[in-house]
Short mmCIF file of C-alpha atoms in Angstrom, two decimals:
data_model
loop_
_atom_site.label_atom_id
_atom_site.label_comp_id
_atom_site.label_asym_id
_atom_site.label_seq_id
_atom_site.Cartn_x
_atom_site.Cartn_y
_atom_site.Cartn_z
CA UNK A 1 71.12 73.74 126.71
CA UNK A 2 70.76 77.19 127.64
CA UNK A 3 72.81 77.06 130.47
CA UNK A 4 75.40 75.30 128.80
CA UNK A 5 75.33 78.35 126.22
CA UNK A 6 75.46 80.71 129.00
CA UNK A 7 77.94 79.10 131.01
CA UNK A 8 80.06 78.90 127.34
CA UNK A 9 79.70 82.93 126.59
CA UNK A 10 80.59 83.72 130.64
CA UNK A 11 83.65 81.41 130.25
CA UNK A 12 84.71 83.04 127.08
CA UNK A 13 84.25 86.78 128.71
CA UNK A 14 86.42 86.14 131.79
CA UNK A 15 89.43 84.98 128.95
CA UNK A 16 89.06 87.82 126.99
CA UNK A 17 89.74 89.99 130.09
CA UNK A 18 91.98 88.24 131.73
CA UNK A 19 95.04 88.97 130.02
CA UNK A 20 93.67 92.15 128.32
CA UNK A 21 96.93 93.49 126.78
CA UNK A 22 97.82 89.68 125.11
CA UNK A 23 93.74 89.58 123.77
CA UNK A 24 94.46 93.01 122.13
CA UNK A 25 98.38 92.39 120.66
CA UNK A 26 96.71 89.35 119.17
CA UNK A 27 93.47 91.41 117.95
CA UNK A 28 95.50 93.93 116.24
CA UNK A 29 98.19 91.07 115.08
CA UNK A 30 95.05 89.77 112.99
CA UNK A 31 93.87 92.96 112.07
CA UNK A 32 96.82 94.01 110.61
CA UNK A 33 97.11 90.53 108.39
CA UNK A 34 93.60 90.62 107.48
CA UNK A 35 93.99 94.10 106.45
CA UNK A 36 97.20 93.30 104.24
CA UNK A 37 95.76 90.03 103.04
CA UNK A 38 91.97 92.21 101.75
CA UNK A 39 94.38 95.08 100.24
CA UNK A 40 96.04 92.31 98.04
CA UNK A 41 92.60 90.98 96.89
CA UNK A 42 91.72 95.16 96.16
CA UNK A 43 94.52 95.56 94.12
CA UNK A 44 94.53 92.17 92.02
CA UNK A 45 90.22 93.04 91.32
CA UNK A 46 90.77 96.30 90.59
CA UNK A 47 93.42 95.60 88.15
CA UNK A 48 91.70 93.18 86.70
CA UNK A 49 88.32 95.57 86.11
CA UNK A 50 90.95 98.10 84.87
CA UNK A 51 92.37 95.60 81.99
CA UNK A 52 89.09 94.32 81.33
CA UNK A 53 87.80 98.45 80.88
CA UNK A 54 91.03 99.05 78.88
CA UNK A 55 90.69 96.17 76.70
CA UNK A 56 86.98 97.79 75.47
CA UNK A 57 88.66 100.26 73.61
CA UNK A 58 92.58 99.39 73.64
CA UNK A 59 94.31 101.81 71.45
CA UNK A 60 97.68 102.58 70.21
CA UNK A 61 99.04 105.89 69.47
CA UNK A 62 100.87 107.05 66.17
CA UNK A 63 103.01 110.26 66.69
CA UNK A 64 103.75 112.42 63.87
CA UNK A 65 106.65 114.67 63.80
CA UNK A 66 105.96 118.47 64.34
CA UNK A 67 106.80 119.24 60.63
CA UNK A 68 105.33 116.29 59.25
CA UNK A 69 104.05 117.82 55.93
CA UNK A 70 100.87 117.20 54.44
CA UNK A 71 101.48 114.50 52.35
CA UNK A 72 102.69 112.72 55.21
CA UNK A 73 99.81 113.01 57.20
CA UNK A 74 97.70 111.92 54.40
CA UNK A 75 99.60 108.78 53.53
CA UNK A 76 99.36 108.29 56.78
CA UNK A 77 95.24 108.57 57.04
CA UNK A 78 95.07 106.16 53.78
CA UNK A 79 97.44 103.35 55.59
CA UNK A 80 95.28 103.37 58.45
CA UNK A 81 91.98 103.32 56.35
CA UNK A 82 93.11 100.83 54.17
CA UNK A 83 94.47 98.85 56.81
CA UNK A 84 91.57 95.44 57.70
CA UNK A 85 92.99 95.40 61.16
CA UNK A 86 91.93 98.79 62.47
CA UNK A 87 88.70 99.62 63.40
CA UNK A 88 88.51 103.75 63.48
CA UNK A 89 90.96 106.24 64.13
CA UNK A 90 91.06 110.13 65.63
CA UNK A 91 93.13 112.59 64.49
CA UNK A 92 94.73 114.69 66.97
CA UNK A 93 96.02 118.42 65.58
CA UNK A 94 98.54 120.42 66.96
CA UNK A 95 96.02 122.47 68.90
CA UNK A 96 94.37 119.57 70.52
CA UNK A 97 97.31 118.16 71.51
CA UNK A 98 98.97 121.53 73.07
CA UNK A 99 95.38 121.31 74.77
CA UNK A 100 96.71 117.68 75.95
CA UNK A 101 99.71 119.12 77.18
CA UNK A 102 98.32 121.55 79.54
CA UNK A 103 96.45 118.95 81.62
CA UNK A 104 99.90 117.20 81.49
CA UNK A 105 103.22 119.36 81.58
CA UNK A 106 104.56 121.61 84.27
CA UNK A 107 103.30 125.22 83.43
CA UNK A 108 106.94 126.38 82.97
CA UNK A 109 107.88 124.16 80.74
CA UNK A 110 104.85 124.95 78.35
CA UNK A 111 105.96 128.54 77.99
CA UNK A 112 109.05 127.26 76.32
CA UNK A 113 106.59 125.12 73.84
CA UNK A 114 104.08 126.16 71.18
CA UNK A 115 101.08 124.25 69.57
CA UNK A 116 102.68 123.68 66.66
CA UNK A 117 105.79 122.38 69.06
CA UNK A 118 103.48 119.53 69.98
CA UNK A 119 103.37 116.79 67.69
CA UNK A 120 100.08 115.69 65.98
CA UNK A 121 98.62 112.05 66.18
CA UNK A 122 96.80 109.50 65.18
CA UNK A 123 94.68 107.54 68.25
CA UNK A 124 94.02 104.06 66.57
CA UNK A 125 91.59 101.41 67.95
CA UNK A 126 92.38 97.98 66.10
CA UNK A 127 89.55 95.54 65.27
CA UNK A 128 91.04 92.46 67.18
CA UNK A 129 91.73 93.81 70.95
CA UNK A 130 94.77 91.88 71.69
CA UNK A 131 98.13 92.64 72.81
CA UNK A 132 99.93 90.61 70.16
CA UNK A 133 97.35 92.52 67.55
CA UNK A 134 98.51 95.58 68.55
CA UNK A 135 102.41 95.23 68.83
CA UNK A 136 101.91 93.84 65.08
CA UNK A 137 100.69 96.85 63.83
CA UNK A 138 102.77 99.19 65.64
CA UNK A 139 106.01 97.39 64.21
CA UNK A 140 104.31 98.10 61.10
CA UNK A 141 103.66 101.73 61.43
CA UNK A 142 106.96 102.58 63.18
CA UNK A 143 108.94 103.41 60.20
CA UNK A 144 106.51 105.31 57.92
CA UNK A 145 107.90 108.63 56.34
CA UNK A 146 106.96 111.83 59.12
CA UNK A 147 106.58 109.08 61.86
CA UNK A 148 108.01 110.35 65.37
CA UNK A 149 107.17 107.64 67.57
CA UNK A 150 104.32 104.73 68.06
CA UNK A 151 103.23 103.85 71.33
CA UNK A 152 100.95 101.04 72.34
CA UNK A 153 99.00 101.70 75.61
CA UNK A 154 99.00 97.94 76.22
CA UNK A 155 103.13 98.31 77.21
CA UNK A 156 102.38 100.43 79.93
CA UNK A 157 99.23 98.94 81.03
CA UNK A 158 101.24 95.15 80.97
CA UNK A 159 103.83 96.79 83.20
CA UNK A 160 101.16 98.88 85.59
CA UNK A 161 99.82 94.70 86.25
CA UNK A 162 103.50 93.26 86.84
CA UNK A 163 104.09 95.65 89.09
CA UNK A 164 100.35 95.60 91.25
CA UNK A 165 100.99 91.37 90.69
CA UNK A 166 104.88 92.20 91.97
CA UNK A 167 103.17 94.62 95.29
CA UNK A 168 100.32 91.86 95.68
CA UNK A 169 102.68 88.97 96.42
CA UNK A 170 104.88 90.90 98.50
CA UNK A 171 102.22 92.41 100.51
CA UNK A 172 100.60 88.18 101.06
CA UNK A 173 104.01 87.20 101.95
CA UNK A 174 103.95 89.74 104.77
CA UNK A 175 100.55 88.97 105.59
CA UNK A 176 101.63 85.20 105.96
CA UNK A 177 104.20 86.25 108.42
CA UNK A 178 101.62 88.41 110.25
CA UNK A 179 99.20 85.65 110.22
CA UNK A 180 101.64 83.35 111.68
CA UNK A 181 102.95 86.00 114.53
CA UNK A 182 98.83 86.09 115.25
CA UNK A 183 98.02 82.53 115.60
CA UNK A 184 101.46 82.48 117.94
CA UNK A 185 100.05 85.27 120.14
CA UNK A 186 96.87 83.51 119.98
CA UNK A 187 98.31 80.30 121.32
CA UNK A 188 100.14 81.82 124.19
CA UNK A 189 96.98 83.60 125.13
CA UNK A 190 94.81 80.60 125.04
CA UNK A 191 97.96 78.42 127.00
CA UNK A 192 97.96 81.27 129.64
CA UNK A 193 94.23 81.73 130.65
CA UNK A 194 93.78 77.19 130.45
CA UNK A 195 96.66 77.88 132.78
CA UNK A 196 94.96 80.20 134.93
CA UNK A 197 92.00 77.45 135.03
CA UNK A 198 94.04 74.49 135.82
CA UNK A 199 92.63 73.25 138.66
CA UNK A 200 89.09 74.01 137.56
CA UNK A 201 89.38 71.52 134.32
CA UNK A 202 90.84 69.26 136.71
CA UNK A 203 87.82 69.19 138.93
CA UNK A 204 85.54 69.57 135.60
CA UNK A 205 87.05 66.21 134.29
CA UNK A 206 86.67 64.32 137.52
CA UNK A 207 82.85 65.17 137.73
CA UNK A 208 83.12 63.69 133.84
CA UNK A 209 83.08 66.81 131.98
CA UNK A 210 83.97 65.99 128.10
CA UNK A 211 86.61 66.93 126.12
CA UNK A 212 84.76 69.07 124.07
CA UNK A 213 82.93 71.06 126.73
CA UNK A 214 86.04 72.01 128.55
CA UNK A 215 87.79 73.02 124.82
CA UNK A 216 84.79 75.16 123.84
CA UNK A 217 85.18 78.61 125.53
CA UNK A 218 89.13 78.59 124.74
CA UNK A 219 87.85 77.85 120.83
CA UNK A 220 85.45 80.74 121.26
CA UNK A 221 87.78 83.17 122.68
CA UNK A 222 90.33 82.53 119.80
CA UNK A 223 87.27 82.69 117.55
CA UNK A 224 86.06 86.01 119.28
CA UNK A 225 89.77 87.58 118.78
CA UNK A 226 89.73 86.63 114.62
CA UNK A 227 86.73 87.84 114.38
CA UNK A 228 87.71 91.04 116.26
CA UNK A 229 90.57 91.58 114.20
CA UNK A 230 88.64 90.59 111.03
CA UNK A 231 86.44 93.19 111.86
CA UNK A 232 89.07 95.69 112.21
CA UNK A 233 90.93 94.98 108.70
CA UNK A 234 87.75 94.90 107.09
CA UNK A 235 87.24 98.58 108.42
CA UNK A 236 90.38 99.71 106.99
CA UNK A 237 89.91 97.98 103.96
CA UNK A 238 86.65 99.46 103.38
CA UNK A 239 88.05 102.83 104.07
CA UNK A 240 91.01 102.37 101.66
CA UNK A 241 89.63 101.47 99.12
CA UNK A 242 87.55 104.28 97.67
CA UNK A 243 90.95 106.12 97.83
CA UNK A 244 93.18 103.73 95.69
CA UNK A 245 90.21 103.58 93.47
CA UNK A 246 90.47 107.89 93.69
CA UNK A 247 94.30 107.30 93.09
CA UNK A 248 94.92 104.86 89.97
CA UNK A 249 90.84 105.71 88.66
CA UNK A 250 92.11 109.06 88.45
CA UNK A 251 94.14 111.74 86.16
CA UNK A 252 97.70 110.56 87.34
CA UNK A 253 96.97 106.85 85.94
CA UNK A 254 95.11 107.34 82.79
CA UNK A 255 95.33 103.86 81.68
CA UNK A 256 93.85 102.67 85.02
CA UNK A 257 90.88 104.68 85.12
CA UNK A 258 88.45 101.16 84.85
CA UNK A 259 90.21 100.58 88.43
CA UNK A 260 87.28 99.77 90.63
CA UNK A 261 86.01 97.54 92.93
CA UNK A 262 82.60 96.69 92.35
CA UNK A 263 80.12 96.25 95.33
CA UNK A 264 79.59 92.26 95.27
CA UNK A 265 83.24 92.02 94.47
CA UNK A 266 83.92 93.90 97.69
CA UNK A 267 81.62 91.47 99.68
CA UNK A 268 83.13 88.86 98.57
CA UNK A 269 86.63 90.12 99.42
CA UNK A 270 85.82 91.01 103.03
CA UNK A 271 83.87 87.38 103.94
CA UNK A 272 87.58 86.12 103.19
CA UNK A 273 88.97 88.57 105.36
CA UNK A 274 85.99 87.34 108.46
CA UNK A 275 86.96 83.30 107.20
CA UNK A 276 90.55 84.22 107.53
CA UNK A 277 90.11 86.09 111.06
CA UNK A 278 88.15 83.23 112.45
CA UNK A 279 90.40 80.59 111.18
CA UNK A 280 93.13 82.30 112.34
CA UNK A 281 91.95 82.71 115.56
CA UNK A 282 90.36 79.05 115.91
CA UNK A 283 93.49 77.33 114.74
CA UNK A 284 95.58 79.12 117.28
CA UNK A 285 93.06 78.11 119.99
CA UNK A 286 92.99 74.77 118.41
CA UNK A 287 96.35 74.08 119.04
CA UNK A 288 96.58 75.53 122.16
CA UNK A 289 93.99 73.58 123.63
CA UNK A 290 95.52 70.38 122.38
CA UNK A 291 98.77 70.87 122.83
CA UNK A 292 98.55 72.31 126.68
CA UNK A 293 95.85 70.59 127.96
CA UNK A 294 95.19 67.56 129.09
CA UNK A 295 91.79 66.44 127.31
#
């Protein structure tokens, strides 16, 4: 048994560096398709953690006009305390939300603008945390007297996950393509080295060598290429992704800043990208065996 092992892993070896440029084309081939296929997965989770952190305290936003008058502002405060469907709300003033505007706005811009420039608002949570919920009560607060604007985070956030759904499916529609350009490079690598050994699985299945024992090392040399290549989109996986989670977590995306990818979560996405490597790279030997040899 052990010889059979080591006669498998020697076999394997002597493919692998055979045609050395073809094994690497086809290592980075999967690489790159793993890669594109584990970024997908990183976006779609971390959107999902980022809705799911939204939703916790999903808010919409009632915008005063800068000379809103008292008595505006106060009918305003009423409405909103009388109202069943919201559950608290947080006045913004002028000076908190010049504050705001500082952390937002180009510096030249706010030395054309004063505090009391900068409209005042009212950040409302509502007691049901649903989209329809909120879009219901921002219809309803729209026109109030003093009223500049009402903006529901939700909007934003529903178009920041068409467009990361939009990216996701584009970027596993290239990774199909990849995959398929891998398995092809696979094949021709696998045709050329049972090629190369001709004659020896001729003389292997006169002395009654099985089918199986003369398919094994080409299965474990496209196996030892997915994996390779697995391993080298999980690297770059693992390395991208604390900086999208630094790039939509962060100031620039406020509404994404649950974006994450938890630990277990990440696990989970990189044994798919190893599954996919080694089925890649076993299907491709697969079908080269079978299809150009003689077993």
């Amino acid at each position: 048994m052990l010889r059979r092992v080591g006669y498998f892993l020697r076999e394997t070896a002597s493919n692998l560096t055979r045609n050395v440029t073809i094994t690497i084309a086809s290592v980075i081939t999967i690489a790159v398709s793993v890669a594109l296929v584990g970024g997908a997965f990183v976006l779609r989770v971390g959107m999902d953690n980022a809705t799911r952190f939204f939703q916790k305290g999903v808010e919409f936003i009632v915008f005063m006009k800068p000379d809103a008058s008292d008595e505006q502002l106060a009918a305003m405060r009423r409405k909103l305390e009388e109202n069943p469907l919201v559950e608290r709300f947080v006045y913004v003033d002028h000076e908190e939300a010049y504050a705001e505007a500082k952390e937002i706005l180009d510096p030249i811009l706010l030395e054309t603008l004063t505090p009391q420039d900068i409209p005042t608002s009212y950040r409302v949570v509502p007691t049901v945390k649903d989209s329809q919920t909120v879009r219901g009560l921002v219809e309803e607060f729209r026109d109030e007297p003093g009223v500049e604007a009402v903006e529901a985070a939700t909007d934003a956030l529903r178009k920041a996950e068409e467009f990361a759904y939009r990216l996701s499916v584009m970027v596993v529609v290239v990774a199909a393509f990849a995959s398929v350009a891998a398995v092809l490079l696979i094949l021709n690598t696998i045709r050329m080295a049972a090629f190369a050994r001709r004659h020896e699985v001729e003389v292997m299945k006169l002395v009654g060598a099985g089918n199986w024992f003369v398919r094994i090392p080409f299965m474990l040399e496209g196996l030892a290429e997915g994996l390779a290549g697995a391993a080298l989109g999980v690297g770059g996986v693992a390395l991208a992704k604390p900086r999208l989670e630094g790039l939509f977590g962060g100031t620039e995306f406020p509404l994404l800043e649950g974006f994450h990818v938890g630990g277990s979560e990440a696990m989970a996405i990189y044994l798919l990208m190893v599954g996919m490597g080694a089925v890649v790279g076993a299907v491709g030997a697969g079908v080269a065996v079978t299809r150009f040899l003689d077993v």
